[in-house]
PDB file of C-alpha atoms in Angstrom:
ATOM      1  CA  MET P   1     -38.930  14.608 -14.908  1.00 47.00           C
ATOM      2  CA  ALA P   2     -37.261  18.721 -16.356  1.00 53.00           C
ATOM      3  CA  ARG P   3     -33.921  18.730 -17.503  1.00 52.00           C
ATOM      4  CA  GLY P   4     -32.733  20.678 -14.403  1.00 52.00           C
ATOM      5  CA  ASP P   5     -33.607  17.111 -12.144  1.00 52.00           C
ATOM      6  CA  TYR P   6     -31.660  15.429 -14.967  1.00 44.00           C
ATOM      7  CA  ARG P   7     -28.831  17.722 -14.587  1.00 49.00           C
ATOM      8  CA  LEU P   8     -28.587  17.891 -10.357  1.00 49.00           C
ATOM      9  CA  THR P   9     -29.679  13.891 -10.703  1.00 48.00           C
ATOM     10  CA  ALA P  10     -25.697  13.731 -12.434  1.00 48.00           C
ATOM     11  CA  VAL P  11     -24.516  14.989 -10.372  1.00 46.00           C
ATOM     12  CA  LEU P  12     -25.468  13.877  -6.974  1.00 48.00           C
ATOM     13  CA  ALA P  13     -24.835  10.849  -8.507  1.00 46.00           C
ATOM     14  CA  PHE P  14     -20.908  11.870  -8.880  1.00 45.00           C
ATOM     15  CA  LEU P  15     -20.203  12.944  -5.886  1.00 43.00           C
ATOM     16  CA  LEU P  16     -21.750  10.056  -4.471  1.00 41.00           C
ATOM     17  CA  VAL P  17     -19.290   7.798  -6.448  1.00 40.00           C
ATOM     18  CA  ALA P  18     -16.456  11.323  -5.875  1.00 41.00           C
ATOM     19  CA  GLY P  19     -17.168  10.584  -2.203  1.00 43.00           C
ATOM     20  CA  THR P  20     -17.106   6.771  -1.634  1.00 37.00           C
ATOM     21  CA  THR P  21     -13.408   6.607  -4.185  1.00 37.00           C
ATOM     22  CA  ALA P  22     -11.978   9.201  -2.217  1.00 39.00           C
ATOM     23  CA  ALA P  23     -12.951   7.566   1.175  1.00 40.00           C
ATOM     24  CA  GLY P  24     -11.379   4.226  -0.447  1.00 42.00           C
ATOM     25  CA  TRP P  25     -14.447   2.005  -1.189  1.00 36.00           C
ATOM     26  CA  ARG P  26     -13.759  -0.187  -3.784  1.00 38.00           C
ATOM     27  CA  GLY P  27     -17.017  -2.533  -4.239  1.00 38.00           C
ATOM     28  CA  GLY P  28     -14.475  -5.273  -3.132  1.00 38.00           C
ATOM     29  CA  ARG P  29     -14.418  -7.138  -0.017  1.00 38.00           C
ATOM     30  CA  PRO P  30     -11.555  -8.149   1.880  1.00 41.00           C
ATOM     31  CA  ALA P  31     -10.875 -12.514   2.391  1.00 42.00           C
ATOM     32  CA  ASP P  32     -12.924 -13.926   5.075  1.00 42.00           C
ATOM     33  CA  ASN P  33      -9.737 -15.528   6.431  1.00 40.00           C
ATOM     34  CA  ALA P  34      -7.760 -11.172   6.918  1.00 41.00           C
ATOM     35  CA  ALA P  35      -6.720 -10.606  11.114  1.00 41.00           C
ATOM     36  CA  SER P  36      -7.943  -7.016   9.884  1.00 39.00           C
ATOM     37  CA  ARG P  37     -10.996  -5.632   7.916  1.00 37.00           C
ATOM     38  CA  THR P  38     -12.347  -2.806  10.293  1.00 35.00           C
ATOM     39  CA  VAL P  39     -13.341   0.833   8.644  1.00 37.00           C
ATOM     40  CA  ARG P  40     -12.350   3.705  10.588  1.00 36.00           C
ATOM     41  CA  PRO P  41     -11.232   7.588  10.554  1.00 36.00           C
ATOM     42  CA  PRO P  42      -8.158   8.465  11.220  1.00 37.00           C
ATOM     43  CA  LEU P  43      -8.075   8.620  14.868  1.00 36.00           C
ATOM     44  CA  THR P  44      -7.258  12.510  16.000  1.00 35.00           C
ATOM     45  CA  GLY P  45      -4.234  11.767  17.571  1.00 36.00           C
ATOM     46  CA  ARG P  46      -2.247  10.287  14.415  1.00 36.00           C
ATOM     47  CA  ALA P  47      -3.125  12.278  11.883  1.00 33.00           C
ATOM     48  CA  ALA P  48       0.124  13.720  11.892  1.00 33.00           C
ATOM     49  CA  ALA P  49       1.670   9.938  11.399  1.00 36.00           C
ATOM     50  CA  ILE P  50      -0.122   9.624   7.877  1.00 35.00           C
ATOM     51  CA  GLU P  51       0.148  13.423   6.400  1.00 35.00           C
ATOM     52  CA  MET P  52      -0.655  13.193   2.746  1.00 35.00           C
ATOM     53  CA  PRO P  53       2.623  14.332   0.284  1.00 36.00           C
ATOM     54  CA  SER P  54       2.439  17.376  -0.536  1.00 34.00           C
ATOM     55  CA  THR P  55       2.445  16.995  -3.864  1.00 34.00           C
ATOM     56  CA  PRO P  56       0.826  14.621  -6.459  1.00 38.00           C
ATOM     57  CA  ASN P  57       3.501  12.271  -7.886  1.00 42.00           C
ATOM     58  CA  PRO P  58       4.770  10.541  -5.358  1.00 42.00           C
ATOM     59  CA  ARG P  59       8.136   9.306  -6.539  1.00 43.00           C
ATOM     60  CA  ALA P  60       8.604  12.919  -5.920  1.00 36.00           C
ATOM     61  CA  THR P  61       8.587  13.751  -2.160  1.00 38.00           C
ATOM     62  CA  PRO P  62      11.248  13.332   0.128  1.00 38.00           C
ATOM     63  CA  ASP P  63      11.633  10.196   1.252  1.00 38.00           C
ATOM     64  CA  ALA P  64      10.558   7.408  -2.566  1.00 38.00           C
ATOM     65  CA  ALA P  65      13.789  10.417  -3.686  1.00 38.00           C
ATOM     66  CA  THR P  66      16.455   9.008  -2.153  1.00 40.00           C
ATOM     67  CA  ALA P  67      16.584   5.678  -3.503  1.00 42.00           C
ATOM     68  CA  GLY P  68      17.313   5.165  -7.072  1.00 46.00           C
ATOM     69  CA  PRO P  69      17.671   2.735  -9.990  1.00 45.00           C
ATOM     70  CA  SER P  70      21.889   2.792  -8.763  1.00 44.00           C
ATOM     71  CA  ALA P  71      21.023   1.814  -5.065  1.00 65.00           C
ATOM     72  CA  LEU P  72      19.914  -1.330  -6.572  1.00 72.00           C
ATOM     73  CA  GLY P  73      22.233  -3.700  -6.662  1.00 72.00           C
ATOM     74  CA  PRO P  74      22.603  -6.658  -8.679  1.00 71.00           C
ATOM     75  CA  SER P  75      22.194  -9.023  -6.709  1.00 71.00           C
ATOM     76  CA  ALA P  76      19.198  -7.819  -6.284  1.00 74.00           C
ATOM     77  CA  ARG P  77      18.251  -7.363  -9.244  1.00 76.00           C
ATOM     78  CA  GLY P  78      19.466 -10.956  -9.777  1.00 80.00           C
ATOM     79  CA  SER P  79      16.709 -12.829  -7.240  1.00 90.00           C
ATOM     80  CA  CYS P  80      13.434 -11.572  -7.861  1.00 95.00           C
ATOM     81  CA  PRO P  81      11.803 -12.666 -10.894  1.00 96.00           C
ATOM     82  CA  ALA P  82      10.507 -10.901 -13.859  1.00 95.00           C
ATOM     83  CA  ALA P  83       6.660 -12.399 -13.406  1.00 96.00           C
ATOM     84  CA  ALA P  84       7.343 -10.172 -10.050  1.00 98.00           C
ATOM     85  CA  SER P  85       5.369  -7.204 -10.155  1.00 98.00           C
ATOM     86  CA  ALA P  86       6.616  -6.405  -6.441  1.00 98.00           C
ATOM     87  CA  CYS P  87      10.343  -6.963  -4.927  1.00 98.00           C
ATOM     88  CA  VAL P  88      11.099  -6.548  -1.975  1.00 98.00           C
ATOM     89  CA  ASP P  89      14.647  -7.490  -0.434  1.00 97.00           C
ATOM     90  CA  LEU P  90      14.093  -7.145   3.594  1.00 96.00           C
ATOM     91  CA  SER P  91      17.854  -7.414   3.852  1.00 94.00           C
ATOM     92  CA  ASP P  92      18.680  -3.889   1.728  1.00 94.00           C
ATOM     93  CA  HIS P  93      14.675  -2.198   3.958  1.00 96.00           C
ATOM     94  CA  LEU P  94      14.367  -1.230  -0.660  1.00 97.00           C
ATOM     95  CA  THR P  95      11.163  -2.187  -2.656  1.00 97.00           C
ATOM     96  CA  TRP P  96       9.985  -1.288  -5.747  1.00 97.00           C
ATOM     97  CA  LEU P  97       7.580  -2.848  -8.945  1.00 98.00           C
ATOM     98  CA  GLN P  98       8.519  -4.270 -11.875  1.00 97.00           C
ATOM     99  CA  SER P  99       6.854  -5.397 -15.609  1.00 96.00           C
ATOM    100  CA  ASP P 100       8.603  -8.333 -17.491  1.00 94.00           C
ATOM    101  CA  GLY P 101      11.546  -8.095 -14.266  1.00 92.00           C
ATOM    102  CA  ARG P 102      11.698  -3.902 -16.581  1.00 94.00           C
ATOM    103  CA  ILE P 103      11.570  -1.471 -13.289  1.00 95.00           C
ATOM    104  CA  THR P 104       8.700   0.469 -13.373  1.00 97.00           C
ATOM    105  CA  TYR P 105       8.647   2.723 -10.093  1.00 97.00           C
ATOM    106  CA  GLY P 106      11.518   2.818  -6.818  1.00 95.00           C
ATOM    107  CA  PRO P 107      13.316   1.446  -5.708  1.00 96.00           C
ATOM    108  CA  VAL P 108      12.510   2.987  -2.736  1.00 97.00           C
ATOM    109  CA  PRO P 109      12.650   2.569   1.091  1.00 97.00           C
ATOM    110  CA  MET P 110      10.675   0.740   3.335  1.00 98.00           C
ATOM    111  CA  GLU P 111      11.354  -0.490   7.289  1.00 98.00           C
ATOM    112  CA  PRO P 112       9.812  -4.498   7.690  1.00 98.00           C
ATOM    113  CA  GLY P 113       9.322  -6.171   9.868  1.00 97.00           C
ATOM    114  CA  PRO P 114      12.611  -7.493  12.581  1.00 96.00           C
ATOM    115  CA  PRO P 115      14.467  -9.914  11.453  1.00 94.00           C
ATOM    116  CA  GLY P 116      14.188 -13.351  13.717  1.00 94.00           C
ATOM    117  CA  THR P 117      11.601 -12.667  15.937  1.00 96.00           C
ATOM    118  CA  GLN P 118       7.451 -13.633  15.383  1.00 94.00           C
ATOM    119  CA  ARG P 119       6.709 -10.582  13.939  1.00 95.00           C
ATOM    120  CA  ALA P 120       9.637 -10.358  10.483  1.00 97.00           C
ATOM    121  CA  THR P 121       8.042  -9.802   7.095  1.00 98.00           C
ATOM    122  CA  PRO P 122       8.074 -13.441   5.395  1.00 98.00           C
ATOM    123  CA  ARG P 123       9.829 -13.795   3.034  1.00 97.00           C
ATOM    124  CA  GLY P 124       9.150 -15.905  -0.207  1.00 97.00           C
ATOM    125  CA  THR P 125       6.713 -15.898  -2.727  1.00 98.00           C
ATOM    126  CA  PHE P 126       2.763 -14.461  -2.124  1.00 98.00           C
ATOM    127  CA  HIS P 127      -0.343 -12.444  -4.139  1.00 98.00           C
ATOM    128  CA  VAL P 128      -1.752  -9.596  -3.594  1.00 98.00           C
ATOM    129  CA  GLN P 129      -5.396 -10.518  -1.418  1.00 98.00           C
ATOM    130  CA  TRP P 130      -7.122  -7.154  -0.958  1.00 97.00           C
ATOM    131  CA  LYS P 131      -6.722  -4.014  -1.045  1.00 97.00           C
ATOM    132  CA  ALA P 132      -8.017  -1.137   1.670  1.00 96.00           C
ATOM    133  CA  GLY P 133      -7.732   2.836   1.493  1.00 93.00           C
ATOM    134  CA  PRO P 134      -6.432   5.562   2.519  1.00 96.00           C
ATOM    135  CA  ASN P 135      -8.410   5.223   6.221  1.00 96.00           C
ATOM    136  CA  TYR P 136      -7.758   1.975   7.316  1.00 97.00           C
ATOM    137  CA  ILE P 137      -7.154   1.147  10.671  1.00 96.00           C
ATOM    138  CA  SER P 138      -5.050  -2.350  11.984  1.00 94.00           C
ATOM    139  CA  THR P 139      -8.326  -4.408  14.370  1.00 89.00           C
ATOM    140  CA  GLU P 140      -4.985  -6.099  15.228  1.00 90.00           C
ATOM    141  CA  TYR P 141      -3.358  -3.153  16.217  1.00 90.00           C
ATOM    142  CA  ASP P 142      -5.001  -0.369  16.034  1.00 93.00           C
ATOM    143  CA  GLU P 143      -2.737   1.396  13.507  1.00 93.00           C
ATOM    144  CA  PRO P 144      -2.998   2.932  11.337  1.00 96.00           C
ATOM    145  CA  MET P 145      -2.356   1.612   7.805  1.00 97.00           C
ATOM    146  CA  PRO P 146      -3.132   3.802   5.150  1.00 98.00           C
ATOM    147  CA  TYR P 147      -3.050   2.502   1.970  1.00 98.00           C
ATOM    148  CA  ALA P 148      -2.887  -1.226   2.895  1.00 98.00           C
ATOM    149  CA  VAL P 149      -1.917  -3.983  -0.750  1.00 98.00           C
ATOM    150  CA  PHE P 150      -2.791  -7.328   1.895  1.00 98.00           C
ATOM    151  CA  PHE P 151      -0.287 -10.324   0.232  1.00 98.00           C
ATOM    152  CA  ALA P 152       0.546 -12.748   3.016  1.00 97.00           C
ATOM    153  CA  PRO P 153      -0.770 -14.094   5.727  1.00 96.00           C
ATOM    154  CA  GLY P 154      -1.335 -13.413   8.413  1.00 93.00           C
ATOM    155  CA  GLY P 155      -2.034  -9.346   7.088  1.00 95.00           C
ATOM    156  CA  ILE P 156       0.836  -9.639   6.132  1.00 97.00           C
ATOM    157  CA  ALA P 157       0.757  -5.573   4.180  1.00 98.00           C
ATOM    158  CA  PHE P 158       2.416  -2.673   1.906  1.00 98.00           C
ATOM    159  CA  HIS P 159       0.593   0.663   3.595  1.00 98.00           C
ATOM    160  CA  GLY P 160       1.725   3.664   4.827  1.00 98.00           C
ATOM    161  CA  GLY P 161       4.044   4.050   7.915  1.00 97.00           C
ATOM    162  CA  SER P 162       6.891   4.420  10.274  1.00 96.00           C
ATOM    163  CA  LEU P 163      10.429   4.428   8.187  1.00 97.00           C
ATOM    164  CA  THR P 164      12.939   4.261  11.362  1.00 96.00           C
ATOM    165  CA  MET P 165      10.277   2.432  13.691  1.00 95.00           C
ATOM    166  CA  PRO P 166      10.320  -1.663  12.487  1.00 95.00           C
ATOM    167  CA  SER P 167       6.343  -2.441  11.833  1.00 95.00           C
ATOM    168  CA  HIS P 168       4.591  -5.714  13.006  1.00 95.00           C
ATOM    169  CA  GLY P 169       5.727  -7.686  10.026  1.00 96.00           C
ATOM    170  CA  CYS P 170       4.039  -5.730   7.590  1.00 98.00           C
ATOM    171  CA  VAL P 171       6.344  -3.110   4.880  1.00 98.00           C
ATOM    172  CA  HIS P 172       6.080  -0.239   5.460  1.00 98.00           C
ATOM    173  CA  LEU P 173       6.775   2.594   2.554  1.00 98.00           C
ATOM    174  CA  ASP P 174       6.290   7.059   3.224  1.00 98.00           C
ATOM    175  CA  ILE P 175       2.449   8.117   2.291  1.00 98.00           C
ATOM    176  CA  GLY P 176       3.347   8.287  -1.242  1.00 98.00           C
ATOM    177  CA  SER P 177       4.168   5.443  -1.634  1.00 98.00           C
ATOM    178  CA  ALA P 178       1.817   3.763  -0.386  1.00 98.00           C
ATOM    179  CA  ARG P 179      -0.324   4.684  -2.133  1.00 98.00           C
ATOM    180  CA  TYR P 180       0.990   4.318  -5.202  1.00 98.00           C
ATOM    181  CA  TYR P 181       1.379   0.999  -4.608  1.00 98.00           C
ATOM    182  CA  HIS P 182      -2.555   0.646  -3.389  1.00 98.00           C
ATOM    183  CA  ASP P 183      -3.389   2.199  -6.765  1.00 98.00           C
ATOM    184  CA  HIS P 184      -0.823  -0.094  -8.975  1.00 98.00           C
ATOM    185  CA  LEU P 185      -0.769  -3.387  -7.908  1.00 98.00           C
ATOM    186  CA  PRO P 186      -3.657  -5.111  -8.950  1.00 98.00           C
ATOM    187  CA  VAL P 187      -5.316  -8.443  -6.809  1.00 98.00           C
ATOM    188  CA  GLY P 188      -3.660 -11.266  -7.841  1.00 98.00           C
ATOM    189  CA  ALA P 189      -0.472  -9.798  -8.572  1.00 98.00           C
ATOM    190  CA  GLU P 190       3.083 -11.351  -7.720  1.00 98.00           C
ATOM    191  CA  VAL P 191       4.885  -9.555  -4.713  1.00 98.00           C
ATOM    192  CA  VAL P 192       8.340 -11.472  -4.321  1.00 98.00           C
ATOM    193  CA  ALA P 193       9.996 -10.833  -0.258  1.00 98.00           C
ATOM    194  CA  PHE P 194      13.658 -11.964  -0.436  1.00 95.00           C
TER     195      PHE P 194
END
């Protein structure tokens, strides 16, 4: 094989890997009991609902920037054990990531499922089961779930979504925070919702 052929092969391999990574493929497969598992391109009419932020830093998005360490009360901090990687305060509509009890991202605003209904976000200790890419669509609700991080039975996940309308039980985040959670919460990470 000529030297130029090796370079062409390397470039093509790089493009293949970059393309599948950008599409959200991570080589893993969803759990067999997952409620949603079909990946399709976003629906044309819904593209505006899942726009990517203009900044590469999700902490600088307008939604994420509104909450800060001062927004987190002492009772919320005490309600999430230090062993948890992600904390979800359902009362105050805040979530954050932490390591050994030290906040590493957030708190950021979130929108859960409506309390006291069938669609309430469950409370308890869970573990990340699997993750989906930016173009993931729920097969149950036919709704975009960009950067979904599934952590509780029934297809409950962190994902990009509305911060003004209740979810179907998931934890909606602004798109920048959803991408950050997706990139920084590994499978098996502990999630505590209280």
